[in-house]
Amino acid sequence: MNIDFDALVCANDDMAVGAIRALKERGIKIPEQVSVSGADNIRISAYTEPKIATIDNMNTQLGKTAVYELIKLIEGQEPKSVFIESRVIPNNSI
């Protein structure tokens, strides 16, 4: 099958799972013909074949930090701006 793209960047890992399935059903090899990535690092990304390249947005750390800063705000303290860096988990779908 002739394809006109090299990569597919999905909004989340669930979409990447569906994309990989659809591409494989059409005989397209991942990552040899098309690279696929998701975002959110849900558990399923490690159990697909190939494993999905994903972005870990550090949701647990993000949630804890948000609650901590909200409590400070409720208590009348000045909340601070916090930067939480995401990390790329390349796996083998790219």
Coordinates of N, CA, C and O in Angstrom, one line a residue:
M1 N 0.8 -1.2 0.0 CA 0.0 0.0 0.0 C 0.9 1.2 0.0 O 1.8 1.4 0.8
N2 N 0.6 2.2 -0.9 CA 1.3 3.4 -0.9 C 0.7 4.4 0.1 O -0.5 4.6 0.1
I3 N 1.6 5.0 0.9 CA 1.1 6.0 1.9 C 1.9 7.3 1.7 O 3.0 7.3 1.2
D4 N 1.2 8.4 2.0 CA 1.8 9.7 1.8 C 2.3 10.4 3.0 O 2.4 11.6 3.0
F5 N 2.5 9.7 4.1 CA 3.0 10.3 5.3 C 4.0 9.3 6.0 O 4.0 8.1 5.8
D6 N 4.9 9.9 6.8 CA 5.9 9.1 7.5 C 5.6 8.9 9.0 O 6.1 8.0 9.6
A7 N 4.7 9.7 9.5 CA 4.5 9.7 11.0 C 3.1 10.1 11.3 O 2.4 10.8 10.5
L8 N 2.6 9.5 12.4 CA 1.2 9.9 12.9 C 1.4 10.2 14.4 O 1.8 9.4 15.2
V9 N 1.1 11.5 14.7 CA 1.1 11.9 16.1 C -0.3 12.0 16.6 O -1.1 12.8 16.1
C10 N -0.6 11.1 17.6 CA -2.0 11.1 18.1 C -2.1 11.9 19.4 O -1.2 12.1 20.1
A11 N -3.3 12.4 19.7 CA -3.6 13.2 20.8 C -3.4 12.4 22.1 O -3.2 13.0 23.2
N12 N -3.6 11.1 22.1 CA -3.4 10.3 23.3 C -3.1 8.9 22.9 O -3.2 8.5 21.7
D13 N -2.8 8.0 23.9 CA -2.4 6.7 23.6 C -3.5 5.8 23.1 O -3.3 4.9 22.3
D14 N -4.7 6.1 23.5 CA -5.9 5.3 23.0 C -6.0 5.5 21.5 O -6.2 4.5 20.8
M15 N -5.8 6.7 21.1 CA -5.9 6.9 19.6 C -4.7 6.3 18.9 O -4.9 5.7 17.8
A16 N -3.6 6.3 19.5 CA -2.4 5.6 18.9 C -2.6 4.1 18.8 O -2.3 3.5 17.8
V17 N -3.3 3.5 19.8 CA -3.6 2.1 19.7 C -4.5 1.8 18.5 O -4.3 0.9 17.7
G18 N -5.5 2.6 18.3 CA -6.4 2.5 17.2 C -5.8 2.7 15.9 O -6.0 2.0 14.9
A19 N -4.9 3.7 15.8 CA -4.1 4.0 14.6 C -3.2 2.8 14.2 O -3.2 2.4 13.0
I20 N -2.5 2.3 15.2 CA -1.7 1.1 14.9 C -2.5 0.0 14.4 O -2.1 -0.7 13.4
R21 N -3.6 -0.3 15.0 CA -4.4 -1.4 14.6 C -4.9 -1.2 13.1 O -4.9 -2.1 12.3
A22 N -5.4 0.0 12.8 CA -5.9 0.3 11.5 C -4.8 0.2 10.4 O -5.0 -0.3 9.4
L23 N -3.6 0.7 10.8 CA -2.5 0.7 9.9 C -2.1 -0.8 9.6 O -1.8 -1.2 8.5
K24 N -2.0 -1.6 10.7 CA -1.6 -3.0 10.5 C -2.6 -3.7 9.7 O -2.3 -4.6 8.9
E25 N -3.9 -3.4 9.9 CA -5.0 -4.1 9.1 C -4.8 -3.8 7.6 O -5.2 -4.6 6.7
R26 N -4.1 -2.7 7.2 CA -3.9 -2.4 5.9 C -2.5 -2.8 5.4 O -2.1 -2.4 4.3
G27 N -1.8 -3.6 6.2 CA -0.5 -4.1 5.8 C 0.6 -3.1 6.0 O 1.7 -3.4 5.4
I28 N 0.4 -2.1 6.7 CA 1.5 -1.0 6.9 C 2.3 -1.4 8.1 O 1.7 -1.7 9.2
K29 N 3.6 -1.4 8.0 CA 4.5 -1.8 9.0 C 4.9 -0.6 9.9 O 5.3 0.4 9.4
I30 N 4.7 -0.8 11.2 CA 5.1 0.2 12.2 C 6.4 -0.3 12.9 O 6.5 -1.4 13.3
P31 N 7.4 0.4 13.0 CA 7.7 1.8 12.5 C 8.4 1.9 11.2 O 8.8 3.0 10.8
E32 N 8.6 0.8 10.5 CA 9.3 0.8 9.2 C 8.7 1.7 8.2 O 9.5 2.4 7.5
Q33 N 7.4 1.7 8.1 CA 6.8 2.6 7.1 C 6.2 3.8 7.7 O 6.2 4.9 7.1
V34 N 5.6 3.7 8.9 CA 5.0 4.8 9.6 C 5.3 4.8 11.1 O 5.1 3.7 11.7
S35 N 5.8 5.9 11.6 CA 6.0 6.0 13.0 C 4.7 6.5 13.7 O 4.0 7.3 13.1
V36 N 4.4 6.0 14.9 CA 3.2 6.4 15.6 C 3.5 6.7 17.0 O 4.3 6.0 17.7
S37 N 3.0 7.9 17.4 CA 3.2 8.3 18.8 C 1.9 8.7 19.4 O 0.9 9.1 18.7
G38 N 1.8 8.6 20.8 CA 0.6 9.0 21.5 C 1.1 10.0 22.5 O 2.2 10.6 22.5
A39 N 0.2 10.3 23.5 CA 0.5 11.2 24.6 C -0.4 10.9 25.7 O -1.6 10.8 25.6
D40 N 0.2 10.6 26.9 CA -0.4 10.5 28.2 C 0.1 9.3 28.9 O -0.2 9.1 30.1
N41 N 0.9 8.4 28.3 CA 1.6 7.3 28.9 C 0.7 6.5 29.8 O 0.9 6.2 30.9
I42 N -0.5 6.0 29.2 CA -1.3 5.1 29.9 C -0.7 3.7 29.8 O 0.1 3.5 29.0
R43 N -1.1 2.8 30.7 CA -0.5 1.5 30.7 C -0.6 0.7 29.4 O 0.4 0.0 29.1
I44 N -1.6 0.9 28.6 CA -1.7 0.1 27.4 C -0.6 0.4 26.4 O -0.2 -0.4 25.6
S45 N 0.0 1.6 26.5 CA 1.1 1.9 25.6 C 2.3 0.9 25.7 O 3.0 0.7 24.7
A46 N 2.5 0.3 26.8 CA 3.6 -0.6 27.0 C 3.2 -2.1 26.6 O 4.1 -2.9 26.5
Y47 N 1.9 -2.3 26.3 CA 1.5 -3.7 26.0 C 1.1 -3.9 24.5 O 0.6 -4.9 24.1
T48 N 1.2 -2.8 23.7 CA 0.9 -3.0 22.3 C 2.1 -3.5 21.6 O 3.2 -3.5 22.1
E49 N 1.9 -4.0 20.4 CA 3.1 -4.4 19.6 C 3.0 -3.6 18.2 O 2.1 -3.8 17.4
P50 N 4.0 -2.7 18.0 CA 5.1 -2.4 18.9 C 4.6 -1.5 20.1 O 3.5 -0.9 20.0
K51 N 5.4 -1.4 21.1 CA 5.1 -0.5 22.2 C 5.0 0.9 21.7 O 5.8 1.4 20.8
I52 N 4.0 1.7 22.1 CA 3.7 3.0 21.6 C 4.7 4.0 22.2 O 4.9 4.1 23.4
A53 N 5.3 4.8 21.3 CA 6.1 6.0 21.8 C 5.1 7.0 22.4 O 4.0 7.2 21.8
T54 N 5.4 7.5 23.5 CA 4.4 8.4 24.2 C 5.0 9.5 25.0 O 6.3 9.5 25.1
I55 N 4.2 10.4 25.5 CA 4.7 11.5 26.3 C 4.1 11.3 27.7 O 2.9 11.2 27.8
D56 N 4.9 11.3 28.7 CA 4.4 11.2 30.1 C 4.3 12.7 30.6 O 5.3 13.4 30.7
N57 N 3.1 13.1 30.8 CA 2.8 14.5 31.2 C 2.9 14.6 32.8 O 2.5 15.6 33.3
M58 N 3.4 13.5 33.4 CA 3.6 13.6 34.9 C 2.3 13.9 35.6 O 2.3 14.8 36.5
N59 N 1.2 13.3 35.2 CA -0.1 13.6 35.8 C -0.2 13.5 37.3 O -0.8 14.3 37.9
T60 N 0.5 12.5 37.9 CA 0.4 12.3 39.3 C 1.1 13.5 40.0 O 0.5 14.1 40.9
Q61 N 2.3 13.9 39.5 CA 3.0 15.0 40.1 C 2.2 16.3 39.8 O 2.1 17.2 40.7
L62 N 1.6 16.4 38.7 CA 0.8 17.6 38.3 C -0.4 17.8 39.3 O -0.6 18.8 39.8
G63 N -1.1 16.7 39.5 CA -2.2 16.7 40.4 C -1.8 17.0 41.9 O -2.5 17.9 42.5
K64 N -0.8 16.4 42.4 CA -0.3 16.7 43.7 C 0.1 18.2 43.9 O -0.3 18.8 44.9
T65 N 0.8 18.7 42.9 CA 1.2 20.1 42.9 C 0.0 21.0 42.9 O 0.0 22.0 43.6
A66 N -0.9 20.7 42.0 CA -2.1 21.5 41.9 C -2.9 21.6 43.2 O -3.3 22.7 43.7
V67 N -3.0 20.4 43.9 CA -3.8 20.4 45.2 C -3.0 21.2 46.2 O -3.6 22.0 47.0
Y68 N -1.7 21.0 46.3 CA -0.8 21.8 47.2 C -1.0 23.3 47.0 O -1.2 24.0 48.0
E69 N -0.9 23.7 45.8 CA -1.0 25.1 45.5 C -2.4 25.7 45.8 O -2.6 26.8 46.2
L70 N -3.5 24.8 45.5 CA -4.8 25.2 45.8 C -5.0 25.4 47.3 O -5.7 26.3 47.8
I71 N -4.5 24.5 48.1 CA -4.6 24.6 49.6 C -3.9 25.9 50.0 O -4.4 26.6 50.9
K72 N -2.8 26.2 49.5 CA -2.1 27.5 49.8 C -3.0 28.7 49.5 O -3.1 29.6 50.3
L73 N -3.7 28.6 48.4 CA -4.6 29.7 48.0 C -5.7 29.8 48.9 O -6.1 30.9 49.4
I74 N -6.3 28.7 49.3 CA -7.5 28.7 50.2 C -7.0 29.3 51.6 O -7.8 30.0 52.2
E75 N -5.8 29.0 52.0 CA -5.3 29.5 53.3 C -4.8 30.9 53.2 O -4.3 31.4 54.2
G76 N -5.0 31.6 52.1 CA -4.7 33.0 51.9 C -3.2 33.2 51.6 O -2.8 34.4 51.5
Q77 N -2.5 32.2 51.3 CA -1.1 32.3 50.8 C -1.0 32.6 49.3 O -2.0 32.3 48.6
E78 N 0.1 33.1 48.9 CA 0.3 33.3 47.5 C 0.7 32.0 46.8 O 1.8 31.5 47.1
P79 N 0.0 31.5 45.8 CA 0.4 30.3 45.1 C 1.6 30.7 44.2 O 1.7 31.8 43.8
K80 N 2.4 29.7 43.9 CA 3.5 30.0 43.0 C 3.3 29.3 41.6 O 2.5 28.3 41.5
S81 N 3.9 29.8 40.6 CA 3.9 29.2 39.3 C 4.9 28.0 39.3 O 6.0 28.2 39.8
V82 N 4.4 26.9 38.8 CA 5.2 25.7 38.9 C 5.3 25.1 37.5 O 4.4 25.1 36.7
F83 N 6.5 24.7 37.1 CA 6.8 24.1 35.8 C 7.1 22.6 36.0 O 8.0 22.3 36.8
I84 N 6.3 21.7 35.4 CA 6.5 20.3 35.5 C 6.9 19.8 34.1 O 6.0 19.9 33.2
E85 N 8.1 19.3 34.0 CA 8.5 18.9 32.7 C 8.0 17.5 32.3 O 8.1 16.6 33.0
S86 N 7.5 17.4 31.1 CA 7.0 16.1 30.5 C 8.3 15.4 30.1 O 9.4 16.0 29.9
R87 N 8.1 14.1 29.9 CA 9.2 13.3 29.4 C 8.8 12.4 28.2 O 7.6 11.9 28.2
V88 N 9.6 12.2 27.3 CA 9.3 11.4 26.1 C 9.7 10.0 26.4 O 10.8 9.7 26.9
I89 N 8.9 9.0 26.1 CA 9.2 7.6 26.3 C 9.1 7.0 24.9 O 8.1 6.8 24.3
P90 N 10.3 6.9 24.2 CA 10.4 6.6 22.8 C 9.8 5.2 22.4 O 9.2 5.0 21.4
N91 N 10.0 4.2 23.3 CA 9.6 2.8 23.0 C 10.0 2.4 21.5 O 11.0 2.9 21.0
N92 N 9.2 1.6 20.8 CA 9.6 1.2 19.5 C 8.6 1.4 18.4 O 8.6 0.7 17.4
S93 N 7.7 2.4 18.5 CA 6.8 2.6 17.4 C 7.2 3.8 16.6 O 6.5 4.3 15.7
I94 N 8.4 4.3 16.9 CA 9.0 5.5 16.1 C 10.3 5.1 15.5 O 10.9 4.2 15.8

